[in-house]
PDB file of C-alpha atoms in Angstrom:
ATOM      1  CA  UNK A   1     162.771  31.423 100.783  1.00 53.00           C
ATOM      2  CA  UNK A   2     161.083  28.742 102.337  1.00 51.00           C
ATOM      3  CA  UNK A   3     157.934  28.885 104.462  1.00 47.00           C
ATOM      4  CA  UNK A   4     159.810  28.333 107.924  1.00 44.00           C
ATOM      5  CA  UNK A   5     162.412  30.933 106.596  1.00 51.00           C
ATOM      6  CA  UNK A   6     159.856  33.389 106.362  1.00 44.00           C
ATOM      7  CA  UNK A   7     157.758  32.671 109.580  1.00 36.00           C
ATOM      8  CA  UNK A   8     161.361  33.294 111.150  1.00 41.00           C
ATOM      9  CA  UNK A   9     162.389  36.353 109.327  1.00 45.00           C
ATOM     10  CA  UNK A  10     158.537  37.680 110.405  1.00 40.00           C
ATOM     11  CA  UNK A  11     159.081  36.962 113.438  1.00 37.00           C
ATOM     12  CA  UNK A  12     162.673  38.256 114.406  1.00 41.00           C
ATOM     13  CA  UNK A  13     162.866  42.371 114.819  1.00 42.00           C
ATOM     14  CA  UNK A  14     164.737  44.205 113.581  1.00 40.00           C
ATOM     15  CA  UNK A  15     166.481  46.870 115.171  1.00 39.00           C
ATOM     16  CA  UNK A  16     169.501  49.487 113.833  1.00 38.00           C
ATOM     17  CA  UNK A  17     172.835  48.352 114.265  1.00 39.00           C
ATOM     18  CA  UNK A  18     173.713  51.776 115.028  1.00 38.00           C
ATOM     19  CA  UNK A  19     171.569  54.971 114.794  1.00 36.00           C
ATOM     20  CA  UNK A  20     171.501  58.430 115.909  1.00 35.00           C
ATOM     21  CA  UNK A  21     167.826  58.546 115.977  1.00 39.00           C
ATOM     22  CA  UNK A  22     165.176  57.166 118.097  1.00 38.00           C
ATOM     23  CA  UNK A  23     163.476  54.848 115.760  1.00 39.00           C
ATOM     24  CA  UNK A  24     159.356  55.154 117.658  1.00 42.00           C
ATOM     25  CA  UNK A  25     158.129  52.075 118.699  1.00 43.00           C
ATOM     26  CA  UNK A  26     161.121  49.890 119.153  1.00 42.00           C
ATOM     27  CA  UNK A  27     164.409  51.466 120.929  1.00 43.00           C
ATOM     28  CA  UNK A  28     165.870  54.654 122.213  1.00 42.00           C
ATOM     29  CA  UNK A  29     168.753  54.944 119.940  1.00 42.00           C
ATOM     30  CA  UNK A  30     169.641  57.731 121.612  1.00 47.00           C
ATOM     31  CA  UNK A  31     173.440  58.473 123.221  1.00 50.00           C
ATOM     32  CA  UNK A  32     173.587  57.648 126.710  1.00 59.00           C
ATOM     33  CA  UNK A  33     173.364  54.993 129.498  1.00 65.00           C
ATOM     34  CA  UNK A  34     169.529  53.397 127.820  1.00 72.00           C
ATOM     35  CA  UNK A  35     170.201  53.726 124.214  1.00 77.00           C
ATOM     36  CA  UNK A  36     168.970  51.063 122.503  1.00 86.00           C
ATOM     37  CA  UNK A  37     166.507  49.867 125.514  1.00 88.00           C
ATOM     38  CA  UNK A  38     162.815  49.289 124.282  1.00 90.00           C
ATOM     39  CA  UNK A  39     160.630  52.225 125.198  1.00 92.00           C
ATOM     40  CA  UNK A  40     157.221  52.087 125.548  1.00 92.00           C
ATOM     41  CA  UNK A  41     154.691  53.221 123.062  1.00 91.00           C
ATOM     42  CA  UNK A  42     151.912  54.599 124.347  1.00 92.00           C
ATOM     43  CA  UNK A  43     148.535  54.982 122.854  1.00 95.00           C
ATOM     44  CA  UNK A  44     145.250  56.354 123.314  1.00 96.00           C
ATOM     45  CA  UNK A  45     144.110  54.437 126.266  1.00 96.00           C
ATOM     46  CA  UNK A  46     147.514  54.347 127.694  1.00 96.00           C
ATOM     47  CA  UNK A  47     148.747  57.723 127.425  1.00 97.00           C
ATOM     48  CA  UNK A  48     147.190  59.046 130.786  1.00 98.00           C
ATOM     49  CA  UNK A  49     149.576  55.680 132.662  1.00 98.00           C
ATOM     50  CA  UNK A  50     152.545  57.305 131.061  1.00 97.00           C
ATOM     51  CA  UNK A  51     151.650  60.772 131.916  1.00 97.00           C
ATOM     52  CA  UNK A  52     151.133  59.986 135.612  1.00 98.00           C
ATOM     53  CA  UNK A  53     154.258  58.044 135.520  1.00 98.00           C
ATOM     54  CA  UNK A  54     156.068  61.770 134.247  1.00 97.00           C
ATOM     55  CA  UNK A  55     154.449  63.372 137.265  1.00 97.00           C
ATOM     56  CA  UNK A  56     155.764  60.785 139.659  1.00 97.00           C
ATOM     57  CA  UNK A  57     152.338  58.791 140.496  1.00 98.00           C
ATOM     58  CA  UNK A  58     151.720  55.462 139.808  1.00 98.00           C
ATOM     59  CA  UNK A  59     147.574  55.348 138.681  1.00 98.00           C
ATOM     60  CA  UNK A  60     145.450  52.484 137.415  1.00 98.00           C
ATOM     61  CA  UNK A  61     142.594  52.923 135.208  1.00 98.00           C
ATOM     62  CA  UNK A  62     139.097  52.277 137.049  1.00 98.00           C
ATOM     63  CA  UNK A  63     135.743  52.342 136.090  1.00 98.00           C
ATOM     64  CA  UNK A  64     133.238  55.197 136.907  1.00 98.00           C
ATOM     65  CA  UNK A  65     130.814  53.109 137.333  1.00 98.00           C
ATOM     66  CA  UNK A  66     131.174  49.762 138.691  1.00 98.00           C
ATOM     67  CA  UNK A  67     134.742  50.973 140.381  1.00 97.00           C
ATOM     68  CA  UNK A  68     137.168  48.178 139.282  1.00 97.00           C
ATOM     69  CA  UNK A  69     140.438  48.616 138.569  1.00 98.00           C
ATOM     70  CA  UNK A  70     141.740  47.214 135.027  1.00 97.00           C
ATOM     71  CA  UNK A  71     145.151  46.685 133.703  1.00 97.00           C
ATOM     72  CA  UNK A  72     146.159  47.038 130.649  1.00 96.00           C
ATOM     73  CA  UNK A  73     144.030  50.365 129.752  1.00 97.00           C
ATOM     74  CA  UNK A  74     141.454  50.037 127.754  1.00 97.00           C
ATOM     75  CA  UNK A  75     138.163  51.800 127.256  1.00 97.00           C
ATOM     76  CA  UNK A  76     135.133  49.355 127.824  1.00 97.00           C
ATOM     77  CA  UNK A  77     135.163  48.141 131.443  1.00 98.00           C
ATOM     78  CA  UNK A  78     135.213  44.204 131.251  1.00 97.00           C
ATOM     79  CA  UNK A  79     133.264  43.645 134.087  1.00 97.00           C
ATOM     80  CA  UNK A  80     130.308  46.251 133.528  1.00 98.00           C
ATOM     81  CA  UNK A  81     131.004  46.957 129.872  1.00 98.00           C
ATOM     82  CA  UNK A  82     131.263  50.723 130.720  1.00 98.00           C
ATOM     83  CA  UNK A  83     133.360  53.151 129.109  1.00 98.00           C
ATOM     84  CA  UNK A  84     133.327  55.530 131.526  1.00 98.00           C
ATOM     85  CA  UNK A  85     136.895  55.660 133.421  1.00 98.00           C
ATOM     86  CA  UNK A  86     138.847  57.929 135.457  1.00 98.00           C
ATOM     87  CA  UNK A  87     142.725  57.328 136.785  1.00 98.00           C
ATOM     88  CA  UNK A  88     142.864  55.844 140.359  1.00 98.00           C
ATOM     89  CA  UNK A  89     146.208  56.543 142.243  1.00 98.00           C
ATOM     90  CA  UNK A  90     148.075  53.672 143.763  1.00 98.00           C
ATOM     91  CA  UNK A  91     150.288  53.482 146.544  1.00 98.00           C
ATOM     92  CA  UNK A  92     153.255  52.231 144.499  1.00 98.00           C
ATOM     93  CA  UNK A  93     153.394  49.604 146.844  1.00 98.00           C
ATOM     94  CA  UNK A  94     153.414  45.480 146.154  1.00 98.00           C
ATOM     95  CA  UNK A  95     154.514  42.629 146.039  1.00 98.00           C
ATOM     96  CA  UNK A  96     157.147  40.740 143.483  1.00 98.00           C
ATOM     97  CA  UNK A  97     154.575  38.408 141.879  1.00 98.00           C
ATOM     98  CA  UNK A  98     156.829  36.969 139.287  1.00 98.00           C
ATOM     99  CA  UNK A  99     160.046  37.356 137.753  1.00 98.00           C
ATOM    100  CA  UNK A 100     162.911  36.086 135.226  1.00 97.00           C
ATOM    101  CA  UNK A 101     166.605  36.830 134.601  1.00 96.00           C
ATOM    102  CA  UNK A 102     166.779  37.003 130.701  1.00 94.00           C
ATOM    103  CA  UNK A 103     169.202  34.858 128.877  1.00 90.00           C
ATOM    104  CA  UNK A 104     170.498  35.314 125.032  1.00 88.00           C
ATOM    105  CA  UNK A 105     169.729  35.986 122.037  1.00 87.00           C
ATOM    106  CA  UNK A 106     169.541  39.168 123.520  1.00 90.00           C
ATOM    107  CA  UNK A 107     168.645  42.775 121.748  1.00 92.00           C
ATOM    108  CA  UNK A 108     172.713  44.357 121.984  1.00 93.00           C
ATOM    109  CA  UNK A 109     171.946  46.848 124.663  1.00 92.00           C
ATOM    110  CA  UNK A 110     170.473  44.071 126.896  1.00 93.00           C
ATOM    111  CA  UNK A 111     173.308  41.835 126.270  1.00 92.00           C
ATOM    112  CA  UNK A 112     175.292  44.406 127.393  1.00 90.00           C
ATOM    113  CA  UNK A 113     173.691  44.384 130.577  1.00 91.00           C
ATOM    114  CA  UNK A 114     174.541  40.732 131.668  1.00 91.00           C
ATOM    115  CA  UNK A 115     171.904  40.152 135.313  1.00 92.00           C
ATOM    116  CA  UNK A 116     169.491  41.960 134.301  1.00 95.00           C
ATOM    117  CA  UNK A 117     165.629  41.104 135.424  1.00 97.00           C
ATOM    118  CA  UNK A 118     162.279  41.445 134.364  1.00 97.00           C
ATOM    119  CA  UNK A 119     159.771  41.475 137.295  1.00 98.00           C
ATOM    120  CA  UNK A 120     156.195  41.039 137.909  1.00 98.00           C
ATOM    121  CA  UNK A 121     154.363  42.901 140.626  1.00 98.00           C
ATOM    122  CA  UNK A 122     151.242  42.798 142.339  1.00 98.00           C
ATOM    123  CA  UNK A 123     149.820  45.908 143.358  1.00 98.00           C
ATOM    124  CA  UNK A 124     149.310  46.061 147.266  1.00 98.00           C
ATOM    125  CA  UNK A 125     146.022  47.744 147.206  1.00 96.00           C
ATOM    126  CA  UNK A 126     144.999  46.057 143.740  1.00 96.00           C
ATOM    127  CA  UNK A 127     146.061  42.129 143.969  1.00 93.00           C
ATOM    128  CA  UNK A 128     144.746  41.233 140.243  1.00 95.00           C
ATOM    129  CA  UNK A 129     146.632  44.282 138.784  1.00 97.00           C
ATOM    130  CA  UNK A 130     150.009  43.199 137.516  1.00 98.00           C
ATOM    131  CA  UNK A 131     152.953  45.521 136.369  1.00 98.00           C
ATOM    132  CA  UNK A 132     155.740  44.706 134.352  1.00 97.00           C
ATOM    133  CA  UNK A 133     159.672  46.721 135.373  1.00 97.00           C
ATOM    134  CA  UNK A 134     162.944  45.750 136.590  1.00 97.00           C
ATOM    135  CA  UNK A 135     164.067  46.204 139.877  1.00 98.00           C
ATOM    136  CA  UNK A 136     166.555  47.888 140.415  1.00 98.00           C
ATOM    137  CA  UNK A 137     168.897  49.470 143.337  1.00 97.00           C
ATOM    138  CA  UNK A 138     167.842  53.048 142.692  1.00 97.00           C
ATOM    139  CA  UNK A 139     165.935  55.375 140.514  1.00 94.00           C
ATOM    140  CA  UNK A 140     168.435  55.705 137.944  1.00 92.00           C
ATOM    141  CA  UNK A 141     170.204  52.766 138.457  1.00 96.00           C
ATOM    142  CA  UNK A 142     171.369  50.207 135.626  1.00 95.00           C
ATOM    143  CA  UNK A 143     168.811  47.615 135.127  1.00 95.00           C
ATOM    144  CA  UNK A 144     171.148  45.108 136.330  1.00 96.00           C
ATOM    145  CA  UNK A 145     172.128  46.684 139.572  1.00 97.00           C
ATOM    146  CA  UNK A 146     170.368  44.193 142.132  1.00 97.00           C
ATOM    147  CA  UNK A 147     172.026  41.103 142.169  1.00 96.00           C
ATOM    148  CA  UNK A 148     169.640  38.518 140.739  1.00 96.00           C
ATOM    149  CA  UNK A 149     170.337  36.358 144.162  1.00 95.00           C
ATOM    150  CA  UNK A 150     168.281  38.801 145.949  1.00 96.00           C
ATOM    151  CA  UNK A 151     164.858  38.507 144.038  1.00 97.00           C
ATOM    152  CA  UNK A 152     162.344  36.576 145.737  1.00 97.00           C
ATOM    153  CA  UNK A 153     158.871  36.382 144.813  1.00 98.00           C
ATOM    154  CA  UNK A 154     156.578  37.689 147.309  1.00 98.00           C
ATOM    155  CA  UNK A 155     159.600  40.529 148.290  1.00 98.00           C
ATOM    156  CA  UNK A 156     157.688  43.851 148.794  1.00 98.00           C
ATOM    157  CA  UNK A 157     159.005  46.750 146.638  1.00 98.00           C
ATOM    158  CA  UNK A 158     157.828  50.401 145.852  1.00 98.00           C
ATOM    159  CA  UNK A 159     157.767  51.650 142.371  1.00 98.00           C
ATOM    160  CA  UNK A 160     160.366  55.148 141.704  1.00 98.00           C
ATOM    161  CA  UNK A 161     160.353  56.391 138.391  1.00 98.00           C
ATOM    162  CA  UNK A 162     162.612  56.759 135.527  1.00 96.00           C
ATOM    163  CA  UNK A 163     163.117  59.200 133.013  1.00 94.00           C
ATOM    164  CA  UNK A 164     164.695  57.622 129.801  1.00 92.00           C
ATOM    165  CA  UNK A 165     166.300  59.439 126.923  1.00 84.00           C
ATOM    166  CA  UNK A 166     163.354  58.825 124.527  1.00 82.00           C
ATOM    167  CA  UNK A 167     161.390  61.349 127.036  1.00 89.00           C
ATOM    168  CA  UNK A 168     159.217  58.842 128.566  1.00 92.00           C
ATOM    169  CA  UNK A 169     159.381  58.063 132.454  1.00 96.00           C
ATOM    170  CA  UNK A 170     159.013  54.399 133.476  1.00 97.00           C
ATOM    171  CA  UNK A 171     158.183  52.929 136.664  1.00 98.00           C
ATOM    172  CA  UNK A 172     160.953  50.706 137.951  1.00 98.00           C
ATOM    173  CA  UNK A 173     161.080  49.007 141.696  1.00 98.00           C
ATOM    174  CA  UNK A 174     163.048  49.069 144.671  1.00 98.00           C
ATOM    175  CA  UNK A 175     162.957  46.504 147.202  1.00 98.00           C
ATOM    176  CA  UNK A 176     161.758  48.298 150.533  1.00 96.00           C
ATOM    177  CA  UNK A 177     163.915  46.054 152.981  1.00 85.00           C
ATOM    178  CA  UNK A 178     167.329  46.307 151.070  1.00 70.00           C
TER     179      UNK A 178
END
């Protein structure tokens, strides 16, 4: 195998065919409308995001001591160099800061969900705090039930939450003028 041939094969991941099992850390191979969508994989600094997200509430990390807000969790404050943190609640409310309409080589269960987006939002309250989701047309929704005509960045949305079959909740967005 040749150096770029193994750069490649590094580099492309691989996921079951077909399994009855979630495989942890890549997809929910689980039966059901997600199988096969990439769950997240929390770890120690992110586990109180995803728990908050399983009680309905969207909640950003802050500091304890200098008070900003930092995205991704992590446990030495950049700006202060504190480690002392507690879990600010957010609105759920922003803006769509970003976005992009995948195209192929797609994972199989996101091919089979042809429209789909990825958005970018900026937190109302918290304007250098940036999630990742999909919008979508309702809670449960397929991730390619808003037609990708209607994004527009700087469209305000409100985060709802999402319970996949891999037990973790996500936070997805509706648009709040549909």
């Amino acid at each position: 195998m040749s150096a770029t041939e193994s750069v490649r094969a590094a580099m492309t991941p691989s996921v079951p065919e077909s399994s009855s099992a979630s495989v942890p850390g890549t997809t929910d191979n689980a039966p059901g409308e997600d199988a096969g969508l990439l769950l997240p994989v929390p770890d120690e600094d992110g586990a109180p995001f995803w728990d908050h997200a399983a009680r309905g509430e969207l909640r950003v990390q802050s500091c304890s001591d200098c008070d900003e807000l930092r995205f991704p969790p992590r446990p030495c404050c950049p700006h202060c160099q504190s480690f002392a943190s507690h879990w600010r609640r957010m609105s759920g409310r922003g803006r769509i800061w970003s976005y992009v309409l995948p195209h192929p080589p797609l994972l199989p269960a996101y091919a089979a969900l042809p429209g789909y987006n990825a958005i970018v939002v900026e937190l109302a309250e918290a304007p250098r705090i940036r999630l990742v989701g999909n919008l979508v047309a309702a809670p449960d929704a397929p991730l390619n039930s808003v037609d990708p005509a209607r994004l527009r960045i700087g469209a305000p949305v409100k985060a709802v939450f999402t319970k996949l079959h891999g037990g973790v909740t996500v936070p997805r967005w509706l648009l709040e003028r549909p």
